[in-house]
CSV table of N, CA and C in Angstrom, one decimal:
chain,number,residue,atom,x,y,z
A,1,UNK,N,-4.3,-17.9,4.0
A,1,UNK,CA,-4.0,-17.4,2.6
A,1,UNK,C,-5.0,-16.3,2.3
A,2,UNK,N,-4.5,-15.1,1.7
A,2,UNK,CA,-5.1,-14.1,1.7
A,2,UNK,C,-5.0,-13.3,0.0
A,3,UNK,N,-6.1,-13.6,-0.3
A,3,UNK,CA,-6.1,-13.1,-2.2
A,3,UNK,C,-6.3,-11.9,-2.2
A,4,UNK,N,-5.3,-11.2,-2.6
A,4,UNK,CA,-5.8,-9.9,-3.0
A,4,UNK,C,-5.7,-9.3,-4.6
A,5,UNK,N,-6.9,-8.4,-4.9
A,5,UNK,CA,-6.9,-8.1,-6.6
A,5,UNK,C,-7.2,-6.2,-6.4
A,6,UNK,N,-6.1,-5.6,-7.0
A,6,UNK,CA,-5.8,-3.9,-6.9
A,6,UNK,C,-6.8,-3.9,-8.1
A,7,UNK,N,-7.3,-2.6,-7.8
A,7,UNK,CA,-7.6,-1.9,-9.0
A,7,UNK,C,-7.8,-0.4,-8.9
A,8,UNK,N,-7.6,0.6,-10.1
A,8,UNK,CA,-7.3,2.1,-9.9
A,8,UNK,C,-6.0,2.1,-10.6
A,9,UNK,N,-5.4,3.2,-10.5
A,9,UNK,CA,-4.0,3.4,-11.4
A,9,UNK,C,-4.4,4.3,-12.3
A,10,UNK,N,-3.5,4.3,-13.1
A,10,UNK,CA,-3.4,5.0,-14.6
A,10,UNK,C,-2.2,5.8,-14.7
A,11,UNK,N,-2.6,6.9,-15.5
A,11,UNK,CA,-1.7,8.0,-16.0
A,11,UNK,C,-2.2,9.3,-15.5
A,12,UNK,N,-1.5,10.3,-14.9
A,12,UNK,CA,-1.9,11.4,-14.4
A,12,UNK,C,-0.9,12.9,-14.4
A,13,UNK,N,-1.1,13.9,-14.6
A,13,UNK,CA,-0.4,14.6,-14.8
A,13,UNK,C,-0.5,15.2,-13.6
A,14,UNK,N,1.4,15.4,-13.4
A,14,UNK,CA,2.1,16.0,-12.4
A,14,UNK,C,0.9,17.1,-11.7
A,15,UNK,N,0.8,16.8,-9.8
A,15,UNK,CA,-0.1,17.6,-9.5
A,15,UNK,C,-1.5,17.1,-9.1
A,16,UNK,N,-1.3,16.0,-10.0
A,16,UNK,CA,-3.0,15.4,-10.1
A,16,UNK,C,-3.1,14.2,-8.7
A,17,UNK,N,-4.4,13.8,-9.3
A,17,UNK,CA,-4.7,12.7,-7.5
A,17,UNK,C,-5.3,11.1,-8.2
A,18,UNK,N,-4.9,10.0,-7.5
A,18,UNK,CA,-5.2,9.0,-8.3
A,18,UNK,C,-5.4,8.2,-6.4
A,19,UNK,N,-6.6,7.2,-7.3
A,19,UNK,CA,-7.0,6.2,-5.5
A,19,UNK,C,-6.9,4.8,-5.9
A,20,UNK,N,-5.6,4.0,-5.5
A,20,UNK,CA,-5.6,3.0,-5.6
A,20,UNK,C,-6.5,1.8,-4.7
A,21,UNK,N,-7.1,1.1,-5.2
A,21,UNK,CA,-8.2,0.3,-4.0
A,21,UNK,C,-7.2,-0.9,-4.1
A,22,UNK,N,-7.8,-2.1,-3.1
A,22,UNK,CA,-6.8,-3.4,-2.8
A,22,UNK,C,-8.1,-4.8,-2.1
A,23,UNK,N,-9.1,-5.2,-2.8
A,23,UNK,CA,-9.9,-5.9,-2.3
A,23,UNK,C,-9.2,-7.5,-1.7
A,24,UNK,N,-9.4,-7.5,-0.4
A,24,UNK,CA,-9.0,-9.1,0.4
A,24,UNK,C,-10.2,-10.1,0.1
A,25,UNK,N,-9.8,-10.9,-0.2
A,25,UNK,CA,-10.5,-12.3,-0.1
A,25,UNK,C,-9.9,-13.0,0.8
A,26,UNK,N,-10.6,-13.8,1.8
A,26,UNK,CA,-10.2,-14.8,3.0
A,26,UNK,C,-10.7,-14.5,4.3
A,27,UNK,N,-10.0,-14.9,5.4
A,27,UNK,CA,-10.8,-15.0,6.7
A,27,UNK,C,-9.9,-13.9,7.2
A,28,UNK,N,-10.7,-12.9,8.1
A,28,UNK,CA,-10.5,-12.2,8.8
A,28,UNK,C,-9.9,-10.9,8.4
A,29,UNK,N,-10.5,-10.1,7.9
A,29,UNK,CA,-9.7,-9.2,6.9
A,29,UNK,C,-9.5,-7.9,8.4
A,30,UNK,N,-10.1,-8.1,9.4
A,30,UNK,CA,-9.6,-7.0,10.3
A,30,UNK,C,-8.5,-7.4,11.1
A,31,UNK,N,-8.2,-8.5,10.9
A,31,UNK,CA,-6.7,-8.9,11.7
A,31,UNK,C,-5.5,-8.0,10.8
A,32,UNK,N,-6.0,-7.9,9.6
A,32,UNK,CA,-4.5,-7.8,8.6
A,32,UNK,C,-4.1,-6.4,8.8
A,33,UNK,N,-2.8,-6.8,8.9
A,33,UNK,CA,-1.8,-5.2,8.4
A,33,UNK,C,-1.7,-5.6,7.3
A,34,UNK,N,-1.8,-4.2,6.4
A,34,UNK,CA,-1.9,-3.7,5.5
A,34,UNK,C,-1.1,-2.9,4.8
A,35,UNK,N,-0.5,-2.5,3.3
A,35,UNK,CA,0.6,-1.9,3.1
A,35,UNK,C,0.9,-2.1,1.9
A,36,UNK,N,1.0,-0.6,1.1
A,36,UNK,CA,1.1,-0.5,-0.2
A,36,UNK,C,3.0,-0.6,-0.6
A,37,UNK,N,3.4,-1.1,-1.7
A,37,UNK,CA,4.7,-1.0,-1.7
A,37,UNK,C,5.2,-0.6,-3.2
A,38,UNK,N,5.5,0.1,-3.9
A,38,UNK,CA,6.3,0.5,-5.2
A,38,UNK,C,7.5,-0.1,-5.7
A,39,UNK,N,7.5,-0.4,-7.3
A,39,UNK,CA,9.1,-1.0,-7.2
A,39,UNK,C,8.9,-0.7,-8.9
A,40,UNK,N,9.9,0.2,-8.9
A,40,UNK,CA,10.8,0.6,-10.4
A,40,UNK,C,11.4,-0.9,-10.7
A,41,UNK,N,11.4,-1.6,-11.9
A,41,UNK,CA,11.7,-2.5,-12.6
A,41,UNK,C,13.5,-2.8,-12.2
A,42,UNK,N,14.3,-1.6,-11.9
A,42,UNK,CA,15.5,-1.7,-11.7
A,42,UNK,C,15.6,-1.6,-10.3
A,43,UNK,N,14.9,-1.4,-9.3
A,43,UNK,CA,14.9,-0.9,-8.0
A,43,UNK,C,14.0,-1.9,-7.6
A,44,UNK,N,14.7,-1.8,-5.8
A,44,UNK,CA,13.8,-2.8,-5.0
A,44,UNK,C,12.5,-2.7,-4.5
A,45,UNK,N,12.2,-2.9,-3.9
A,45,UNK,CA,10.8,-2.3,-3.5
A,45,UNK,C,10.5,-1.6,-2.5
A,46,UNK,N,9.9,-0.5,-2.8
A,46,UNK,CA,9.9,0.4,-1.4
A,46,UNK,C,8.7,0.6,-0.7
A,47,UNK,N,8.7,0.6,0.7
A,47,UNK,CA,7.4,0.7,1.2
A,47,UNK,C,7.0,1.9,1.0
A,48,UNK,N,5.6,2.0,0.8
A,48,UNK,CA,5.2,3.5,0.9
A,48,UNK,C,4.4,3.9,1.7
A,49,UNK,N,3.2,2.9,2.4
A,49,UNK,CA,2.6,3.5,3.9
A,49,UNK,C,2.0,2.0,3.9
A,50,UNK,N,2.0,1.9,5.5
A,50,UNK,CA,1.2,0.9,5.9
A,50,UNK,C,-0.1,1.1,6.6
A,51,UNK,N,-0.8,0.2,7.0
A,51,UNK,CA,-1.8,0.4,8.4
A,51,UNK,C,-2.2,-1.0,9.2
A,52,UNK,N,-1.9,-0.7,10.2
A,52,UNK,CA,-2.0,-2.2,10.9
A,52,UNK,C,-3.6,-2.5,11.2
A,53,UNK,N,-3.7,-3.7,12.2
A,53,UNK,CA,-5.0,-3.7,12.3
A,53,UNK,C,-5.7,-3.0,13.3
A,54,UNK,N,-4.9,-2.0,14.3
A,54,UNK,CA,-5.1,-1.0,15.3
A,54,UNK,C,-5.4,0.0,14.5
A,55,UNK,N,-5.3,0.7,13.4
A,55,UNK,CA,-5.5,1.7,12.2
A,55,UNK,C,-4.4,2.5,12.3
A,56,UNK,N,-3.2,2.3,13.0
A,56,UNK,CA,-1.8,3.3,12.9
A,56,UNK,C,-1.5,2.9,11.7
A,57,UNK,N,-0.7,4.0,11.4
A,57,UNK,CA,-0.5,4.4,9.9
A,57,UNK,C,1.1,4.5,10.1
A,58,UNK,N,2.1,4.4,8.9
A,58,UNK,CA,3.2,4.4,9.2
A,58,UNK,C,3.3,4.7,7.8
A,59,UNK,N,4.5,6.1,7.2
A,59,UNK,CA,4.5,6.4,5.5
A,59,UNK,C,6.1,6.7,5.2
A,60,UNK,N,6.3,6.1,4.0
A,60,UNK,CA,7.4,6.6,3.8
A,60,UNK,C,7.6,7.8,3.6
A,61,UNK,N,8.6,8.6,3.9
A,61,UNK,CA,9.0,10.3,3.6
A,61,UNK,C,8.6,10.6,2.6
A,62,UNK,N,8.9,10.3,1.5
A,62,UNK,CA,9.0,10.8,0.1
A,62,UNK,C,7.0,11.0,0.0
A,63,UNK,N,6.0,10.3,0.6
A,63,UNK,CA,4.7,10.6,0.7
A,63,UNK,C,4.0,11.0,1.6
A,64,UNK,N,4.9,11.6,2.8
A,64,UNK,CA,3.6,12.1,3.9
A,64,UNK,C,3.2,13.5,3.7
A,65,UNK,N,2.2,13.7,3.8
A,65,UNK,CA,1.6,15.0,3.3
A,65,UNK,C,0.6,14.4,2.2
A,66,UNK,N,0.9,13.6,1.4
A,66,UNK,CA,0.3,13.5,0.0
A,66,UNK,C,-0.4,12.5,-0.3
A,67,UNK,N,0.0,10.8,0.4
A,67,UNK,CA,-0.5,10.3,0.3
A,67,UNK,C,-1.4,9.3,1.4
A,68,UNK,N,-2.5,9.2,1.4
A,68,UNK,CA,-3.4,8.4,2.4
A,68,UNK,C,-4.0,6.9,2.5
A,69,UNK,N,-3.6,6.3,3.7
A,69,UNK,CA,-4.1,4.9,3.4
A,69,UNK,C,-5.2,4.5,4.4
A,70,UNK,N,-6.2,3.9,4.1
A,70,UNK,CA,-7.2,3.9,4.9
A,70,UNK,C,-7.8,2.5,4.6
A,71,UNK,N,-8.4,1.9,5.3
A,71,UNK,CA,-9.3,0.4,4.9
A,71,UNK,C,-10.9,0.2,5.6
A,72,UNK,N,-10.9,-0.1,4.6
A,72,UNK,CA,-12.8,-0.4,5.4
A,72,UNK,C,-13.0,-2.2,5.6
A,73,UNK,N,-12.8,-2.0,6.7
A,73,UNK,CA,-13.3,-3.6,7.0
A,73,UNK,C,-14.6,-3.9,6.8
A,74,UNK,N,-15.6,-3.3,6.6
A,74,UNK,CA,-17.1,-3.5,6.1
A,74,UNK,C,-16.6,-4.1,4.6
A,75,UNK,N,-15.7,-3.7,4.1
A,75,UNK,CA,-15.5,-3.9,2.3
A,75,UNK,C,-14.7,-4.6,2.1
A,76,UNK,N,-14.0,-5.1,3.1
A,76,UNK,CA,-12.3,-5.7,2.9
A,76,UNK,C,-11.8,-5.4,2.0
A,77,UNK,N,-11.5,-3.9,2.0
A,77,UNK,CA,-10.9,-3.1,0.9
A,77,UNK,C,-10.3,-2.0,1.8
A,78,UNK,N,-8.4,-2.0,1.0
A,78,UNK,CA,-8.0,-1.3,1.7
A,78,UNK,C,-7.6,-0.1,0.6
A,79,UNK,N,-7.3,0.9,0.9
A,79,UNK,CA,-7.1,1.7,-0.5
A,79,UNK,C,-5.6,2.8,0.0
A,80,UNK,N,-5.1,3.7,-1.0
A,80,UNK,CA,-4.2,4.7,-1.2
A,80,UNK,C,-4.9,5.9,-2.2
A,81,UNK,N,-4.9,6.7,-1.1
A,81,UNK,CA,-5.5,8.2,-2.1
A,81,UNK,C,-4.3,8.8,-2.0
A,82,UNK,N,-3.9,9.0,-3.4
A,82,UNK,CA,-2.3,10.2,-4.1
A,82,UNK,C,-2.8,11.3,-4.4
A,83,UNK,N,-2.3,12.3,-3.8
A,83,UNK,CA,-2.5,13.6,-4.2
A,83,UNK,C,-1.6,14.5,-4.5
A,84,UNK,N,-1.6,15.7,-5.1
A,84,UNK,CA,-0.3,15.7,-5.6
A,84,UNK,C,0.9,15.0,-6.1
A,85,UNK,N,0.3,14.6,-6.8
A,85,UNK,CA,1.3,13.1,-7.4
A,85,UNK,C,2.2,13.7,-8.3
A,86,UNK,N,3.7,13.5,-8.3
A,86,UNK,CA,4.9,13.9,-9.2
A,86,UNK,C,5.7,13.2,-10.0
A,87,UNK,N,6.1,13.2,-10.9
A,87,UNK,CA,7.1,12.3,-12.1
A,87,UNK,C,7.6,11.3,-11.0
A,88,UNK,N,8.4,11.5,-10.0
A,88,UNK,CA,9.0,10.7,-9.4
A,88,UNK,C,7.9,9.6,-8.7
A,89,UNK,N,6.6,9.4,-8.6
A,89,UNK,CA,5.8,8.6,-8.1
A,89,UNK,C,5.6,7.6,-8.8
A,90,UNK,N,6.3,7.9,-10.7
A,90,UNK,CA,5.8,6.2,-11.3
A,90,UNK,C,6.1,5.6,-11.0
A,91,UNK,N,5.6,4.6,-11.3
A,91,UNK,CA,5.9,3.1,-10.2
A,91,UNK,C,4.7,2.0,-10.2
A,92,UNK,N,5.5,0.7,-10.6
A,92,UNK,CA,4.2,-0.2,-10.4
A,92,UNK,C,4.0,-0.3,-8.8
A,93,UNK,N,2.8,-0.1,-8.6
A,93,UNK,CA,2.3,-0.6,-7.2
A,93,UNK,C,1.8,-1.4,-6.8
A,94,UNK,N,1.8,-2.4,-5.4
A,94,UNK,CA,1.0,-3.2,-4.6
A,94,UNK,C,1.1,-3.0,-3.8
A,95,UNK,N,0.0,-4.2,-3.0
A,95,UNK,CA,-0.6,-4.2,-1.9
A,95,UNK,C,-0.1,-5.4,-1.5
A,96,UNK,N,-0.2,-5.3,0.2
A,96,UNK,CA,0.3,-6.5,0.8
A,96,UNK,C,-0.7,-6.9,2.0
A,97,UNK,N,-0.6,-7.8,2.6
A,97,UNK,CA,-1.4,-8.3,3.3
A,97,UNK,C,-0.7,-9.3,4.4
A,98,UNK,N,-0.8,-9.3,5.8
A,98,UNK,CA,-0.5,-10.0,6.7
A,98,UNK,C,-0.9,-10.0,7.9
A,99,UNK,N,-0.6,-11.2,9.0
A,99,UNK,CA,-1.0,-11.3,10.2
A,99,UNK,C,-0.1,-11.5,10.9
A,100,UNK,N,0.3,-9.9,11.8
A,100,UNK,CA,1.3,-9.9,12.4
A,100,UNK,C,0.6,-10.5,14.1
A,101,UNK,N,1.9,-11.3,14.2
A,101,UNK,CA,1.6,-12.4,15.9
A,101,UNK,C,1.6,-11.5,16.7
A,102,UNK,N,2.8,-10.9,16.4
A,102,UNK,CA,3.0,-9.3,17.7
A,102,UNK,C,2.5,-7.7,17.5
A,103,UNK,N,2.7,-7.4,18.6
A,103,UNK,CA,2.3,-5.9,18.4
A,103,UNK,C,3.6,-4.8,18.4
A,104,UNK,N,3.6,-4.7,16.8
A,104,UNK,CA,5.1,-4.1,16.5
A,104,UNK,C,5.2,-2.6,16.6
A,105,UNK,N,4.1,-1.9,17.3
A,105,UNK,CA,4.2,-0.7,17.7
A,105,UNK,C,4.0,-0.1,16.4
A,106,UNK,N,4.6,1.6,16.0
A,106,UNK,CA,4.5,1.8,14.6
A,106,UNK,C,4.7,0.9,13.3
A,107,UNK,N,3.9,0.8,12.8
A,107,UNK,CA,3.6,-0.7,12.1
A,107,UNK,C,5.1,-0.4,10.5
A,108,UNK,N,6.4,-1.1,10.9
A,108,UNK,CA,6.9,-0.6,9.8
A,108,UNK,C,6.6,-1.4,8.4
A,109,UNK,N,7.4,-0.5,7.6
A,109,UNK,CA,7.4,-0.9,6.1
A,109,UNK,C,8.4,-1.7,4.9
A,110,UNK,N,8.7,-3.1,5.8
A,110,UNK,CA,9.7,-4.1,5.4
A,110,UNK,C,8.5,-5.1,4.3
A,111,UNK,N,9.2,-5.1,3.4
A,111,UNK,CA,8.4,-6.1,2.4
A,111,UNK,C,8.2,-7.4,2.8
A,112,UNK,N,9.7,-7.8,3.7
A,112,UNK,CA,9.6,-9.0,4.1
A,112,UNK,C,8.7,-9.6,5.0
A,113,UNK,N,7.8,-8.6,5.8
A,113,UNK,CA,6.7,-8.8,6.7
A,113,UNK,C,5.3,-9.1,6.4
A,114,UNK,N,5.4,-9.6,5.2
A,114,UNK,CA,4.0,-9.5,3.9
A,114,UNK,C,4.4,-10.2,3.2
A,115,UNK,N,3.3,-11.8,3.4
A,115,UNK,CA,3.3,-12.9,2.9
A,115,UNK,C,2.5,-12.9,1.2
A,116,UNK,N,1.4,-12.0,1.6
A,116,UNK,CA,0.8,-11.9,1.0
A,116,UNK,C,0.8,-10.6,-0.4
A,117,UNK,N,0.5,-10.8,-1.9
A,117,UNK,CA,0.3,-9.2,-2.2
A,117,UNK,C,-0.2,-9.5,-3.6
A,118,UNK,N,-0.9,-8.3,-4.1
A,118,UNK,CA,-2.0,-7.8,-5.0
A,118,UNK,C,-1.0,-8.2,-6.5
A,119,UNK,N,-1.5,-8.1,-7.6
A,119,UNK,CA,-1.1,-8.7,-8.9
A,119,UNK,C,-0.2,-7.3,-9.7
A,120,UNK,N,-0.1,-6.0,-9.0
A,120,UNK,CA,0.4,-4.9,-8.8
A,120,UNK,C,-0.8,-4.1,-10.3
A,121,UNK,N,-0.2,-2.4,-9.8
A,121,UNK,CA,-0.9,-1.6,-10.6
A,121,UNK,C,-0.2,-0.6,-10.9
A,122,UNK,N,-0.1,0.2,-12.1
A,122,UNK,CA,0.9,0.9,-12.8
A,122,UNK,C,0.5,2.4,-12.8
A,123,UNK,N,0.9,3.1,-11.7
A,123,UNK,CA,1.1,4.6,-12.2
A,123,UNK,C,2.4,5.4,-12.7
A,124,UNK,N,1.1,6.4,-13.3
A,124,UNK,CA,2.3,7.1,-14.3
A,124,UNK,C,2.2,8.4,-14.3
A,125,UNK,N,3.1,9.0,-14.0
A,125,UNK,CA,2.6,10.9,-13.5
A,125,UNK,C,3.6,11.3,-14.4
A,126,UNK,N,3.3,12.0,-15.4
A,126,UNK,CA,3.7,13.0,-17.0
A,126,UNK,C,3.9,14.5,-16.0
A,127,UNK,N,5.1,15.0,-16.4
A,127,UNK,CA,5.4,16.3,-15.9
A,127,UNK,C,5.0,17.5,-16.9
């Protein structure tokens, strides 16, 4: 079992950069793939980049170029730096957490792969 509590978010205007953090509580935080996921209240949830425990990174389209995910296993804190962030980025966000058995190559971004996830965090990008 793996607790996680987000913190970071806000409101930002179109253009601007916002760093969402994701602190793990539990055993082994360098085992875990890792992986932020968005979901509009009417919509399902979309991955937005992951990182496994090899450090491959895997992002959805709509964020490569803009958005970065990185983890520090010294901190068991895994984070998302948005940059250039645009109206279409609001979105409550979380974090997920898991221990994949296999080695799934580019680490994809299925929600269903992620047992675990953060209490979510709410960005808001004003055009």
């Amino acid at each position: 079992q793996v607790r996680l509590v987000q913190s970071g978010g806000g409101s930002v205007q179109g253009g601007g950069s916002l760093r969402l953090s994701c602190v793990a509580s539990g055993p082994s935080f360098s085992r875990l793939s890792l992986a932020w996921f968005r979901q509009h209240p009417i919509k399902e949830r979309e991955g937005v980049a992951v990182i496994d425990k090899e450090g491959r990174t895997n992002y959805a389209d709509s964020v490569k170029g803009r958005f970065t995910i990185s983890k520090d296993d010294a901190e068991n804190t895994l984070y998302l730096q948005m940059n250039n962030l645009k109206p279409e980025d609001t979105n409550m966000y979380y974090c997920a957490a898991d221990v994949w058995d296999y080695d799934l190559g580019t680490p994809p971004l299925f929600p269903s792969l992620f047992a675990n996830w953060g209490q979510g965090t709410q960005v808001t990008v004003s055009s």
